[in-house]
Coordinates of C-alpha atoms and ligand atoms in Angstrom, one line a residue:
X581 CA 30.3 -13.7 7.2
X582 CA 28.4 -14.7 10.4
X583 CA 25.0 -13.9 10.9
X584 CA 23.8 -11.0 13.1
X585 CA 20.3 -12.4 13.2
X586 CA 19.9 -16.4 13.3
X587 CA 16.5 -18.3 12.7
X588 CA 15.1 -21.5 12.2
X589 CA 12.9 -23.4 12.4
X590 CA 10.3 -20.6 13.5
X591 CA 6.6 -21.8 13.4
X592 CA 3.5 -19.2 14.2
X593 CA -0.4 -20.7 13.8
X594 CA -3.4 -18.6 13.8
X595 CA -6.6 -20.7 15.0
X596 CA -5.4 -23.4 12.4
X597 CA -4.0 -21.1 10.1
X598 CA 0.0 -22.0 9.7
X599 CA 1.1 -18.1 9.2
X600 CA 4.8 -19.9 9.5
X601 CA 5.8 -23.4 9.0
X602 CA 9.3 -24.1 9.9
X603 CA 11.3 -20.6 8.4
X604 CA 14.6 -20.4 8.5
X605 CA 16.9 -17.6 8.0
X606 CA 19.7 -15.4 8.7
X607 CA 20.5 -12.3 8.7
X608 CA 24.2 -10.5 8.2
X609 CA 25.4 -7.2 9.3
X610 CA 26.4 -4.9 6.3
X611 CA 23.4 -6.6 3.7
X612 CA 20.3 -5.8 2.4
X613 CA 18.1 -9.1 3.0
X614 CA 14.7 -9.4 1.2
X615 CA 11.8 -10.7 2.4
X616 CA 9.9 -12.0 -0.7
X617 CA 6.1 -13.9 -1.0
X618 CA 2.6 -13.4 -2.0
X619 CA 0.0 -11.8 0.1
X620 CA -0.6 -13.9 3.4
X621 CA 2.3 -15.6 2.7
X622 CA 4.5 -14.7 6.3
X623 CA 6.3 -11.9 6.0
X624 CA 4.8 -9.4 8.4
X625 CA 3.9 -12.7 11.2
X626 CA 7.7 -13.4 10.6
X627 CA 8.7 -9.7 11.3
X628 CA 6.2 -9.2 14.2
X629 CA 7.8 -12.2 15.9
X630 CA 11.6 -10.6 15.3
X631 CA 10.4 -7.6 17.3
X632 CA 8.6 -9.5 19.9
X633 CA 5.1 -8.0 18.8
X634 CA 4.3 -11.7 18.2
X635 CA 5.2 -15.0 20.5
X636 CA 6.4 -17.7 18.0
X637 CA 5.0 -21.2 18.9
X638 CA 8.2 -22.8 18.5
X639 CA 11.7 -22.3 16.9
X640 CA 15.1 -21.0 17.4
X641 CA 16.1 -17.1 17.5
X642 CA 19.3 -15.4 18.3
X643 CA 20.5 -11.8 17.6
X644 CA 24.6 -11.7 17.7
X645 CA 24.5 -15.4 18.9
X646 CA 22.6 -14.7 21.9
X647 CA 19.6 -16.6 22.3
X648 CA 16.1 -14.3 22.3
X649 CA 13.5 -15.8 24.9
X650 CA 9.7 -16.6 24.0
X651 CA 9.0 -14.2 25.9
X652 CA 10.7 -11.5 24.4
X653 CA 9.1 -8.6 24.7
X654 CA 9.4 -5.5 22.1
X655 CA 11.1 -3.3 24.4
X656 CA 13.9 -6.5 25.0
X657 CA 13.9 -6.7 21.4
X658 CA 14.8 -2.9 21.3
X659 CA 17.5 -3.1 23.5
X660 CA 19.3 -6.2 21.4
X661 CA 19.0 -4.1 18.4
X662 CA 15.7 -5.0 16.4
X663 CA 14.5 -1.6 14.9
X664 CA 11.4 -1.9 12.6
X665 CA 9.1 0.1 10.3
X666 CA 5.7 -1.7 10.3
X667 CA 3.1 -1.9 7.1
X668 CA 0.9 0.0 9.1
X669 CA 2.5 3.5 10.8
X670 CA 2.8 3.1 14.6
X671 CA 2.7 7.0 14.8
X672 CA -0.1 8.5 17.0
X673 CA -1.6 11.0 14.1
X674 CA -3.2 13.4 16.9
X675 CA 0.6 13.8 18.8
X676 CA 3.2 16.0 17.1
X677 CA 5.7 15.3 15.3
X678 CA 8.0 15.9 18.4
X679 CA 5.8 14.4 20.7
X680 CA 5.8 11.3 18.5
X681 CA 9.3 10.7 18.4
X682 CA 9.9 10.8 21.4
X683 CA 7.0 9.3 23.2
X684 CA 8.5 7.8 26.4
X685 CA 11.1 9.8 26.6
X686 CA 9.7 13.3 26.7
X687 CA 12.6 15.6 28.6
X688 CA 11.7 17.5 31.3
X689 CA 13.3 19.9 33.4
X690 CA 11.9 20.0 37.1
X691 CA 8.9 18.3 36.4
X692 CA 8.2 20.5 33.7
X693 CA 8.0 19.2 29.6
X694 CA 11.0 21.6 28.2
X695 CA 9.8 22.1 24.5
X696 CA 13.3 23.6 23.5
X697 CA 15.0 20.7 24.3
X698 CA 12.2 18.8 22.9
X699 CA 12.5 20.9 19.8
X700 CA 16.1 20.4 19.3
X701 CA 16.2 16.5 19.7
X702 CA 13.1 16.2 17.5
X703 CA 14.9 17.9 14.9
X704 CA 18.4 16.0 15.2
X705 CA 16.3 13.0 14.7
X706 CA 14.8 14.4 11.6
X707 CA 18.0 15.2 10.0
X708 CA 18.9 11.7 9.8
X709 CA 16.3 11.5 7.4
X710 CA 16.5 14.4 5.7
X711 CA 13.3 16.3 7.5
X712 CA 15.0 18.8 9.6
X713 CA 12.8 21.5 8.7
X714 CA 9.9 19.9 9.4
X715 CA 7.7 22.4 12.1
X716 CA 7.9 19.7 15.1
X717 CA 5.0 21.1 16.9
X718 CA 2.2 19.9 14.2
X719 CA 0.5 16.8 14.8
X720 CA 1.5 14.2 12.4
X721 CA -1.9 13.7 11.1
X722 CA -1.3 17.3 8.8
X723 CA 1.1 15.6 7.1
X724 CA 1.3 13.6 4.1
X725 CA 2.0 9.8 3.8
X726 CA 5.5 10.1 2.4
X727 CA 6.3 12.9 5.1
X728 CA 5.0 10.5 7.9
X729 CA 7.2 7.3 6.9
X730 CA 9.8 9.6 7.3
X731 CA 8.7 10.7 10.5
X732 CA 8.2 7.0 11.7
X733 CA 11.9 5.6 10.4
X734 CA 13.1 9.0 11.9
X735 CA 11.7 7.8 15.0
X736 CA 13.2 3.8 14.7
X737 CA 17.1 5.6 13.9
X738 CA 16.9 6.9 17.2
X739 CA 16.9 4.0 18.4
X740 CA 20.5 2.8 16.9
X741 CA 19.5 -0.2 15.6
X742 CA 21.9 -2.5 14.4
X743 CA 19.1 -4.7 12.6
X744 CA 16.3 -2.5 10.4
X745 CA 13.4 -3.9 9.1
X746 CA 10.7 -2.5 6.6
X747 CA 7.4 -3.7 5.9
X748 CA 6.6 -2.3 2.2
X749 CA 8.2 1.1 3.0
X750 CA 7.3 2.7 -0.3
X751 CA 4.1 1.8 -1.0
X752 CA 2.7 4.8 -0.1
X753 CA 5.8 7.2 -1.9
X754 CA 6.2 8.6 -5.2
X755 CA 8.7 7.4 -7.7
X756 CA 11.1 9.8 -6.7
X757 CA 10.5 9.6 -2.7
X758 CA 10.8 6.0 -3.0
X759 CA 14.2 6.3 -4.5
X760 CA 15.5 8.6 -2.1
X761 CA 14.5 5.9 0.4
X762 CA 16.1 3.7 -1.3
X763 CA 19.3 5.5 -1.0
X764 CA 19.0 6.3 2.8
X765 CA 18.7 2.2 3.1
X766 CA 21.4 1.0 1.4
X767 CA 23.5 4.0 3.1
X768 CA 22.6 2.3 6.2
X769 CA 23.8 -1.2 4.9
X770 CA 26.5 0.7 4.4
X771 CA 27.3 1.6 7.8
X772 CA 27.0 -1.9 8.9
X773 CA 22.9 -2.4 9.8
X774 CA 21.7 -5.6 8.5
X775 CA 18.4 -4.8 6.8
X776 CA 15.4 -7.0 6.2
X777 CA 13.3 -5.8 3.2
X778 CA 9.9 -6.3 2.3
X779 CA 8.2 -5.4 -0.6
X780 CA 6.0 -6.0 -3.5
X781 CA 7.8 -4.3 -6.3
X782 CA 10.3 -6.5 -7.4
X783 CA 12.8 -4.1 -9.2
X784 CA 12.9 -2.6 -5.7
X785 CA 14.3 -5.9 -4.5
X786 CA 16.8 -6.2 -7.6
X787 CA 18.0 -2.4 -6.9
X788 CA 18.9 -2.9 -3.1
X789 CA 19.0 -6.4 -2.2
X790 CA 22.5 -8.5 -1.9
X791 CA 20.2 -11.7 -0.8
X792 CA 16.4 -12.6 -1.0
X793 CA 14.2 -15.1 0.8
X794 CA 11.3 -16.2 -0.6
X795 CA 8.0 -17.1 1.6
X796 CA 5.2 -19.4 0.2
X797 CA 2.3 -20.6 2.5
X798 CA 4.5 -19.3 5.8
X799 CA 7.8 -21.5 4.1
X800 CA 10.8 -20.7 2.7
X801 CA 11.1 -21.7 -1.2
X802 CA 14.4 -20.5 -1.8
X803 CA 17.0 -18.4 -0.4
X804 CA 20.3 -17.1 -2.7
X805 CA 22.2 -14.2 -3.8
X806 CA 19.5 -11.3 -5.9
X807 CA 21.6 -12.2 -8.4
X808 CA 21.1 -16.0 -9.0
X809 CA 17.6 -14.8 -9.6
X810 CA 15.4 -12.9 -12.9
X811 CA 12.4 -11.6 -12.2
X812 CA 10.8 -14.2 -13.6
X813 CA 12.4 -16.6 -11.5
X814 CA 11.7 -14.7 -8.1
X815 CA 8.1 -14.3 -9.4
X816 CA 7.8 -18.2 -9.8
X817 CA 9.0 -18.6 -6.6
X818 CA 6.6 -16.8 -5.0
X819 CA 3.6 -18.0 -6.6
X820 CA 4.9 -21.8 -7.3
X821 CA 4.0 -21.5 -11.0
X822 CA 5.0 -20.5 -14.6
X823 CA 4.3 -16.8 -15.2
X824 CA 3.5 -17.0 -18.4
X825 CA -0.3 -17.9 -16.7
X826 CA -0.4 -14.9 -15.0
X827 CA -0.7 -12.3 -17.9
X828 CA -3.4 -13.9 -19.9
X829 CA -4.7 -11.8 -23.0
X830 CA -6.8 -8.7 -22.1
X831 CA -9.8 -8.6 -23.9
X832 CA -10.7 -6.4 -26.5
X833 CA -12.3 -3.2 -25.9
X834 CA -13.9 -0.4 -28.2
X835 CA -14.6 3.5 -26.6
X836 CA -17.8 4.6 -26.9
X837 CA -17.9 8.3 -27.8
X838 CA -19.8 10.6 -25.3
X839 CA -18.0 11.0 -21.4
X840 CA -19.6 8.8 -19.1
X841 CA -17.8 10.8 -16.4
X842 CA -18.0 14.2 -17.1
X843 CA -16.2 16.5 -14.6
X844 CA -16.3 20.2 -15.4
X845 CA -14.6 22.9 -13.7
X846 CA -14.3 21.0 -10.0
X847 CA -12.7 22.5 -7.0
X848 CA -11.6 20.4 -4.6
X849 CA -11.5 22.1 -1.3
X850 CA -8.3 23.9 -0.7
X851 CA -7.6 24.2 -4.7
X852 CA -7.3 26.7 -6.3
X853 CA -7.6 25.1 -9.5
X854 CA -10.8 24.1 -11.4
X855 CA -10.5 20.7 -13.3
X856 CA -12.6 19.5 -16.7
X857 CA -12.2 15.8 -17.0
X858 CA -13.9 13.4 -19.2
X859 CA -13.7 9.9 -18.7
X860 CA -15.6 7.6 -21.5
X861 CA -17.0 4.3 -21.4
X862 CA -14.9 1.6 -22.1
X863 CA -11.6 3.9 -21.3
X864 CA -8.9 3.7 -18.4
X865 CA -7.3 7.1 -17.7
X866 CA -4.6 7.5 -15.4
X867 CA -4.1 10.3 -13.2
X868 CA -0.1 11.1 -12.0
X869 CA 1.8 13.8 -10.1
X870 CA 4.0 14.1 -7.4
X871 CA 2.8 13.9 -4.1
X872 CA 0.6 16.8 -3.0
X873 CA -0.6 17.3 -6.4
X874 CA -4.4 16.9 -5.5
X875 CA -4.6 13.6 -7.2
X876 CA -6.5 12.1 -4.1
X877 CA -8.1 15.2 -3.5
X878 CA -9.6 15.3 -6.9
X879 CA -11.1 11.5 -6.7
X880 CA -12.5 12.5 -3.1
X881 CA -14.2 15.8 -4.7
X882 CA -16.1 13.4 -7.4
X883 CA -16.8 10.7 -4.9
X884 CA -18.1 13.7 -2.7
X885 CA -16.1 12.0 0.0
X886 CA -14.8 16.0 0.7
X887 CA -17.7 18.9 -0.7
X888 CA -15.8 20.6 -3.7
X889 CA -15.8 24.4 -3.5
X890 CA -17.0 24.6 -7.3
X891 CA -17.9 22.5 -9.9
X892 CA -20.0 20.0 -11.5
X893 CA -20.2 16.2 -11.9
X894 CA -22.2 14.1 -14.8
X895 CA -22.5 10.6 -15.1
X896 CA -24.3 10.2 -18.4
X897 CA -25.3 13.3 -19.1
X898 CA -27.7 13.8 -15.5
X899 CA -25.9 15.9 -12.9
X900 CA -24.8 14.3 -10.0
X901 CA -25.7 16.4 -6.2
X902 CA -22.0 17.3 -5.3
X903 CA -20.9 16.3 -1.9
X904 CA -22.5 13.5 -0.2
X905 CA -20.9 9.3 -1.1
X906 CA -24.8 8.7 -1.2
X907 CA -25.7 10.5 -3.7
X908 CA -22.4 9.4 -6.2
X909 CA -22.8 6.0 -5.7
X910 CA -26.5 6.0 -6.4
X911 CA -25.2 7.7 -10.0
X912 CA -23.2 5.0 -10.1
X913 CA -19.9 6.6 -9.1
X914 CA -17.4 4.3 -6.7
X915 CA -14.2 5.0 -5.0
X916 CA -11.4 3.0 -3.6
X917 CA -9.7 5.0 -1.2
X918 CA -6.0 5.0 -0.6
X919 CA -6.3 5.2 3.5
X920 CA -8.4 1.9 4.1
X921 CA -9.3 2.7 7.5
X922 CA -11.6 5.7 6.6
X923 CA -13.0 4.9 3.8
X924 CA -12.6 1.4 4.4
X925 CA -13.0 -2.0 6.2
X926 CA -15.6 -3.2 8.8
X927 CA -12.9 -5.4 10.5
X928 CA -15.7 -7.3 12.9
X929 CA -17.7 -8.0 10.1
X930 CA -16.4 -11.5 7.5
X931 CA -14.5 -11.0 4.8
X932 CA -17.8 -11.8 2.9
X933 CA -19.6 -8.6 4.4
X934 CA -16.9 -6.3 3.7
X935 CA -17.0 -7.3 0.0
X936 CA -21.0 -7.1 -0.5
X937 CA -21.4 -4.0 2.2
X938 CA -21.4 -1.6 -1.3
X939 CA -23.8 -3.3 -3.1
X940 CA -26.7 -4.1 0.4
X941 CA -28.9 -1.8 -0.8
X942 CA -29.0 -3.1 -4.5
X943 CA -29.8 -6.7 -3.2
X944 CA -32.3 -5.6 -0.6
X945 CA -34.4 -5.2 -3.7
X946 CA -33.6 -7.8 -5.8
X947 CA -34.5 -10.0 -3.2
X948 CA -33.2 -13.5 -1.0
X949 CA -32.5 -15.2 -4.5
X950 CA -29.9 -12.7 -5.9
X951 CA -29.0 -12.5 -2.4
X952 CA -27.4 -16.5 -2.9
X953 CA -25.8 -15.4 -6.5
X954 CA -24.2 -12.1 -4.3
X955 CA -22.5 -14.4 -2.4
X956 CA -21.0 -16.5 -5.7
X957 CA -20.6 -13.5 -7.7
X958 CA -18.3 -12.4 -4.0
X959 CA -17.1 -15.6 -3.8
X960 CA -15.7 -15.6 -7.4
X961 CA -14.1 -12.0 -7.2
X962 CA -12.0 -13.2 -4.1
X963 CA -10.9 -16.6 -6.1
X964 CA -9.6 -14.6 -8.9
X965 CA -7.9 -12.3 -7.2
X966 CA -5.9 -15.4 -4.9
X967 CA -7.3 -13.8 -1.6
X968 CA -5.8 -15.8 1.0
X969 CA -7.8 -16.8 3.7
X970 CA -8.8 -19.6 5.6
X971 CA -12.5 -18.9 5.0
X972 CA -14.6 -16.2 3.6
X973 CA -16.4 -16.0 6.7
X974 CA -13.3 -15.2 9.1
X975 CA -13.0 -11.7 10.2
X976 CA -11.6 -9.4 8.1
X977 CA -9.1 -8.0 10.6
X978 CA -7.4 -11.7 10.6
X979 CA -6.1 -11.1 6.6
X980 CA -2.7 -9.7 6.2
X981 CA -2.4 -6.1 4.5
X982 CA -2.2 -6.9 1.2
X983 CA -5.3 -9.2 1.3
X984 CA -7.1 -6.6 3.5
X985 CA -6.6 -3.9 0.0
X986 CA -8.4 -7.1 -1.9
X987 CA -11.3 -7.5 0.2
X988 CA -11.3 -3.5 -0.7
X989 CA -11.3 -3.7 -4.2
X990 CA -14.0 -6.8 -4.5
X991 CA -16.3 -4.4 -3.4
X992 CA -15.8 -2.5 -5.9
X993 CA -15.6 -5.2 -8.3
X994 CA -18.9 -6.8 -7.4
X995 CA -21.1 -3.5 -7.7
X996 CA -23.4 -2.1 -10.1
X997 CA -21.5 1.3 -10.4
X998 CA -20.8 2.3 -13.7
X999 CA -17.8 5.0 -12.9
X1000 CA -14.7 3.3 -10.6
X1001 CA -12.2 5.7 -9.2
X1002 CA -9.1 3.7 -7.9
X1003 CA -6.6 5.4 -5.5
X1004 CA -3.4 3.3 -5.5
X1005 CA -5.1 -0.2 -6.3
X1006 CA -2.3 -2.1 -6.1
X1007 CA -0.7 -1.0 -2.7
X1008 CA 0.5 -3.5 -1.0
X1009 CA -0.9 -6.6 -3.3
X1010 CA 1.6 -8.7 -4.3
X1011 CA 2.7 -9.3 -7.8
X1012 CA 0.2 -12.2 -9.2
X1013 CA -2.9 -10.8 -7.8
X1014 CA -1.7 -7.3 -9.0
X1015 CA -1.8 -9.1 -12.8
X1016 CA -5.2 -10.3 -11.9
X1017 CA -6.2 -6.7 -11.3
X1018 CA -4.9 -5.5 -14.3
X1019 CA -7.0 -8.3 -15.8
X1020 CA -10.2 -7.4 -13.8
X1021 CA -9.4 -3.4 -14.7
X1022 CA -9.6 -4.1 -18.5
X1023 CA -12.1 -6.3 -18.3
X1024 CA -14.2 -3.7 -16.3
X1025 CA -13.4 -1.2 -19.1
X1026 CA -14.4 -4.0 -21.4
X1027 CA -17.9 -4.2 -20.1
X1028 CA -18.4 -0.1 -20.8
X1029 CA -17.1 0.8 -17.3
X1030 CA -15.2 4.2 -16.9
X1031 CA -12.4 3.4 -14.6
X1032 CA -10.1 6.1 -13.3
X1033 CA -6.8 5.1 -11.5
X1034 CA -4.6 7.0 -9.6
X1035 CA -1.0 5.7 -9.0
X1036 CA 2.3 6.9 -8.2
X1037 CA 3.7 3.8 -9.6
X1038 CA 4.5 5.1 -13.4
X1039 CA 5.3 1.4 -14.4
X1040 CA 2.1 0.6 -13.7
X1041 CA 0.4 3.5 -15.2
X1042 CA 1.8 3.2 -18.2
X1043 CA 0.9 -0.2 -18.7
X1044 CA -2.6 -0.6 -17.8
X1045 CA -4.1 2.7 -19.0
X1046 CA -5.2 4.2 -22.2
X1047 CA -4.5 7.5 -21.2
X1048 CA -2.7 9.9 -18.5
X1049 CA -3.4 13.4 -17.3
X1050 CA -0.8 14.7 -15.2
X1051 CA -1.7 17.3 -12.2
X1052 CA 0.6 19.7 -10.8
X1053 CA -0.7 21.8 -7.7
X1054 CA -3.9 21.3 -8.3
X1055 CA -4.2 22.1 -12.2
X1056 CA -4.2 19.3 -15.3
X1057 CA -0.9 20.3 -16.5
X1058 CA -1.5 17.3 -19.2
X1059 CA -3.2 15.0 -20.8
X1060 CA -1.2 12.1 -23.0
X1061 CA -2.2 8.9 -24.6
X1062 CA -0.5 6.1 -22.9
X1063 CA 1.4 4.8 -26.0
X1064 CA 2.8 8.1 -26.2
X1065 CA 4.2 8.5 -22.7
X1066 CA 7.1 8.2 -21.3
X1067 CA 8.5 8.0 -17.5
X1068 CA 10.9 11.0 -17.9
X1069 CA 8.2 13.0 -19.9
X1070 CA 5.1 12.5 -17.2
X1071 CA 7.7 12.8 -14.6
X1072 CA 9.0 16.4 -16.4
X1073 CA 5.3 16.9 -16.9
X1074 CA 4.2 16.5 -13.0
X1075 CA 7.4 18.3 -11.7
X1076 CA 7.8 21.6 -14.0
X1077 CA 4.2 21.8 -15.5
X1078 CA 5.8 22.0 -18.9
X1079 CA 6.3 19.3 -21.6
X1080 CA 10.2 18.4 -22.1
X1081 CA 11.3 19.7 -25.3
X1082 CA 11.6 15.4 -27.0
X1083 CA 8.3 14.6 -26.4
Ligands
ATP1166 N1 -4.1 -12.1 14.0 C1 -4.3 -13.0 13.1 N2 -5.4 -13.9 13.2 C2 -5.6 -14.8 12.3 N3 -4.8 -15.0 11.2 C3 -3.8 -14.2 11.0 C4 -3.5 -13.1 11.9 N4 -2.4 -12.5 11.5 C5 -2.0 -13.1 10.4 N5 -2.9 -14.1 10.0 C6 -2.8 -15.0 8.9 O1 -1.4 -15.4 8.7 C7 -1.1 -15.5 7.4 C8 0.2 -14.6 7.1 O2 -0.1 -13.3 7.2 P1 1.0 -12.1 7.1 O3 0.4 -10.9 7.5 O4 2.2 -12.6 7.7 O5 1.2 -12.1 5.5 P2 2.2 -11.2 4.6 O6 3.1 -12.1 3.9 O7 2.7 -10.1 5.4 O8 1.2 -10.6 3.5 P3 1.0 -9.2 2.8 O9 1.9 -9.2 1.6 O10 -0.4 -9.2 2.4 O11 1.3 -8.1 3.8 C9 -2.3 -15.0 6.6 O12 -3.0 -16.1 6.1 C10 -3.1 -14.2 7.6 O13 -4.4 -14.2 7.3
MG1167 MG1 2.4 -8.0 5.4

């Protein structure tokens, strides 16, 4: 088979940083192609340069043999066929849905926008991906994530690409909207488009991908059928070592017996529903549901990121004020927010700022000593969780995406708070920092934290926490010790509200 996209050696440096050092690769029409490697390793610098986001400094590309300039802009790269879906949504959230697909293109008749027509082709674009009822005259920020991604491949298809790439297309899906992705990808492999995947979860690669390419330190390790390789393998690949050291032993941890979180009859706005929840020391509980459950929305209303309607929050035993960040993390309540740009980085500040930014106030009045054992204690959290930068004083903007959710989670890490509530911790991180999280999670839990996480990834739910209660629509539907759960029963669980009759 020839190749329909042709690369090699392709080299990209950032101020010193070698982002790519020499990839080759190619790319066939009719396969599935993964893009494999740790955090900062390449993969999005290598995809920006295929769409001509990104000049390359040097290197060969060709699309169907014919050579692509450095110059190549995004729109040439369009018209030879490069379609993408980028980590970060390129959808304009205050636009509609219609608007958004077809920006540049709106139809008029006579000078005048025709919103029929707009209506209509909004809506055969939609169908491709299985949205055609979607109301095409609501901005996109109303939406949820998974309904957006949709949107923003819905808006690539139109396109006809004959090459599709996707940045970590899932990571913000349920289990069950991540499958049906899935399927509409290898459908298109199907038809002919040569895809380029990238992602973190690895039995996402093993489920689509004919081929994978593995990145390490912007170079290719090793490139073969998905079939030559185990998970281990891949996973050695990637991080260059044995992976036997990346699970090292949790540590031991013992419950104390009083809540430290104690949440009773909270209504986050727009619920309907009041929810009791009791986290204790020392204990991990997981929250799951589909999509639109109010997982988020329950983690905002403790936070007091969003003013619940009802409801009151203890952290041990004194009453937290509802509805103002202030006053939770003062009572030693944190969050880690799924959408990093609200919540989230200060992308002029360093990476070092970002991480200690929590915890200002706390070291204002320890003083310029603790001030020096901050920066370690930073320092330390960002070793052990393989952050890869050049130097912890670069801006935090340069880091790739899945480094950027790191600086997020030191933050965390390095605080005082007592209470951590983690919205989808691991998005985007690649596979040996996420076993360093796991590590940092339990030992957290190990030191008498309460730590609350939030993921639609059941794998990963079921094997970091002690305990899961499942929402549906707002209400605790259940609440199940890990050991006892099962995919199929928290996914029966989250979808009818009822308990399947085995378990
Ligand atoms: N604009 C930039 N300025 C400086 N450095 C950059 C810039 N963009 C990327 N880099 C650096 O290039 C390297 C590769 O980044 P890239 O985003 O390609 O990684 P990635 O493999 O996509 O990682 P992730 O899995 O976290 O998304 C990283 O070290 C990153 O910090
Ligand atoms: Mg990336």
């Amino acid at each position: 088979m020839t190749a329909l996209v042709e690369i090699s050696g392709l080299r990209k440096a950032f101020r010193g940083v070698r982002a790519l050092d020499g990839v080759s690769l190619a790319l066939r029409a009719g396969e599935v192609h993964c893009l494999a490697g740790e955090n900062g390793a390449g993969k999005s610098t290598l995809i920006r340069i295929l769409t001509g986001a990104l000049k390359r400094d040097a290197g060969e590309y060709r699309v169907d043999g014919t050579p692509m300039p450095h110059t190549l802009t995004p729109a040439a790269a369009r018209v030879a066929g490069i379609g993408a879906v980028y980590q970060e949504l390129s959808l304009l959230p205050d636009l509609s849905v219609a608007e958004n697909l077809l920006m540049g293109r709106l139809p008029a008749r006579s000078g005048i926008l025709d919103r029929r027509s707009l209506r209509d082709q909004a809506r055969a674009k939609l169908a491709r991906v299985g949205l055609e009822d979607l109301d095409t005259a609501v901005p996109v920020a109303a939406f949820p994530a998974a309904t957006r991604q949709l949107v923003e491949i819905a808006k690539v298809l139109g396109d006809d690409p004959r090459v599709l790439i996707f940045d970590e297309p899932t990571t913000a899906l349920s289990g069950a909207e991540a499958e049906a992705l899935l399927r509409r990808i290898t459908g298109l492999r199907d038809e002919g488009v040569a895809v380029l995947y990238v992602s973190h979860r690895l039995e996402e690669m093993f489920e689509i991908g004919d081929r994978v390419t593995v990145l390490r330190d912007g170079a290719v390790t090793r490139t073969g059928a998905m079939h030559e390789f185990t998970e281990d393998s891949l996973i050695s690949a990637m991080v260059g070592r044995d992976v036997e050291e990346l699970y090292p032993a949790a540590a031991g941890r013992s419950e104390s017996a009083a809540p430290l979180l104690k949440v009773r009859g909270l209504r986050p706005p727009g619920s309907a529903h009041a929810v009791d929840l009791d986290v204790r020391a020392g204990e991990i509980v997981g929250i799951a549901g589909l999509l639109g459950a109010g997982r988020s929305e329950l983690l905002r209303a403790i936070f007091g990121a969003d003013r619940p309607l009802a409801g009151t929050v203890e952290v041990e035993g004194k009453p937290v004020p509802t509805g103002r960040p202030r006053d939770a993390v003062r009572a030693g309540i944190g969050l880690l927010s799924e959408d990093r740009k609200e919540l989230g980085l200060l992308p002029e500040l360093t990476i070092r700022d970002n991480v200690s930014v929590a915890s200002l106030t706390a070291i204002g009045k320890r003083g310029l000593m603790s001030r020096r054992r901050e920066a370690e204690r930073v320092d330390s959290v960002l070793d052990s969780l393989r952050l890869r930068a050049g130097s912890y004083d670069q801006p935090v903007s340069t880091l790739s995406g899945g480094n950027q959710q790191k600086v997020l989670l030191a933050r965390w890490l390095v605080t005082d708070v007592r209470v951590l509530l983690f919205d989808e911790p691991t998005k985007g991180v690649d596979v040996g920092a996420k076993a360093e999280l796991y590590t940092l999670i339990g030992d957290l839990a190990a030191r008498g934290f309460a730590v609350v996480v939030v993921s639609s990834y059941l794998p990963e739910l079921l094997g970091l926490v002690d305990r899961i209660v499942v929402l549906r629509r707002g209400a605790v539907v259940g609440d199940v010790p890990a050991a006892e759960a099962t995919e199929e029963g928290l996914l029966t669980l989250a979808s009818t509200g009822r308990a399947n009759g085995a378990a």
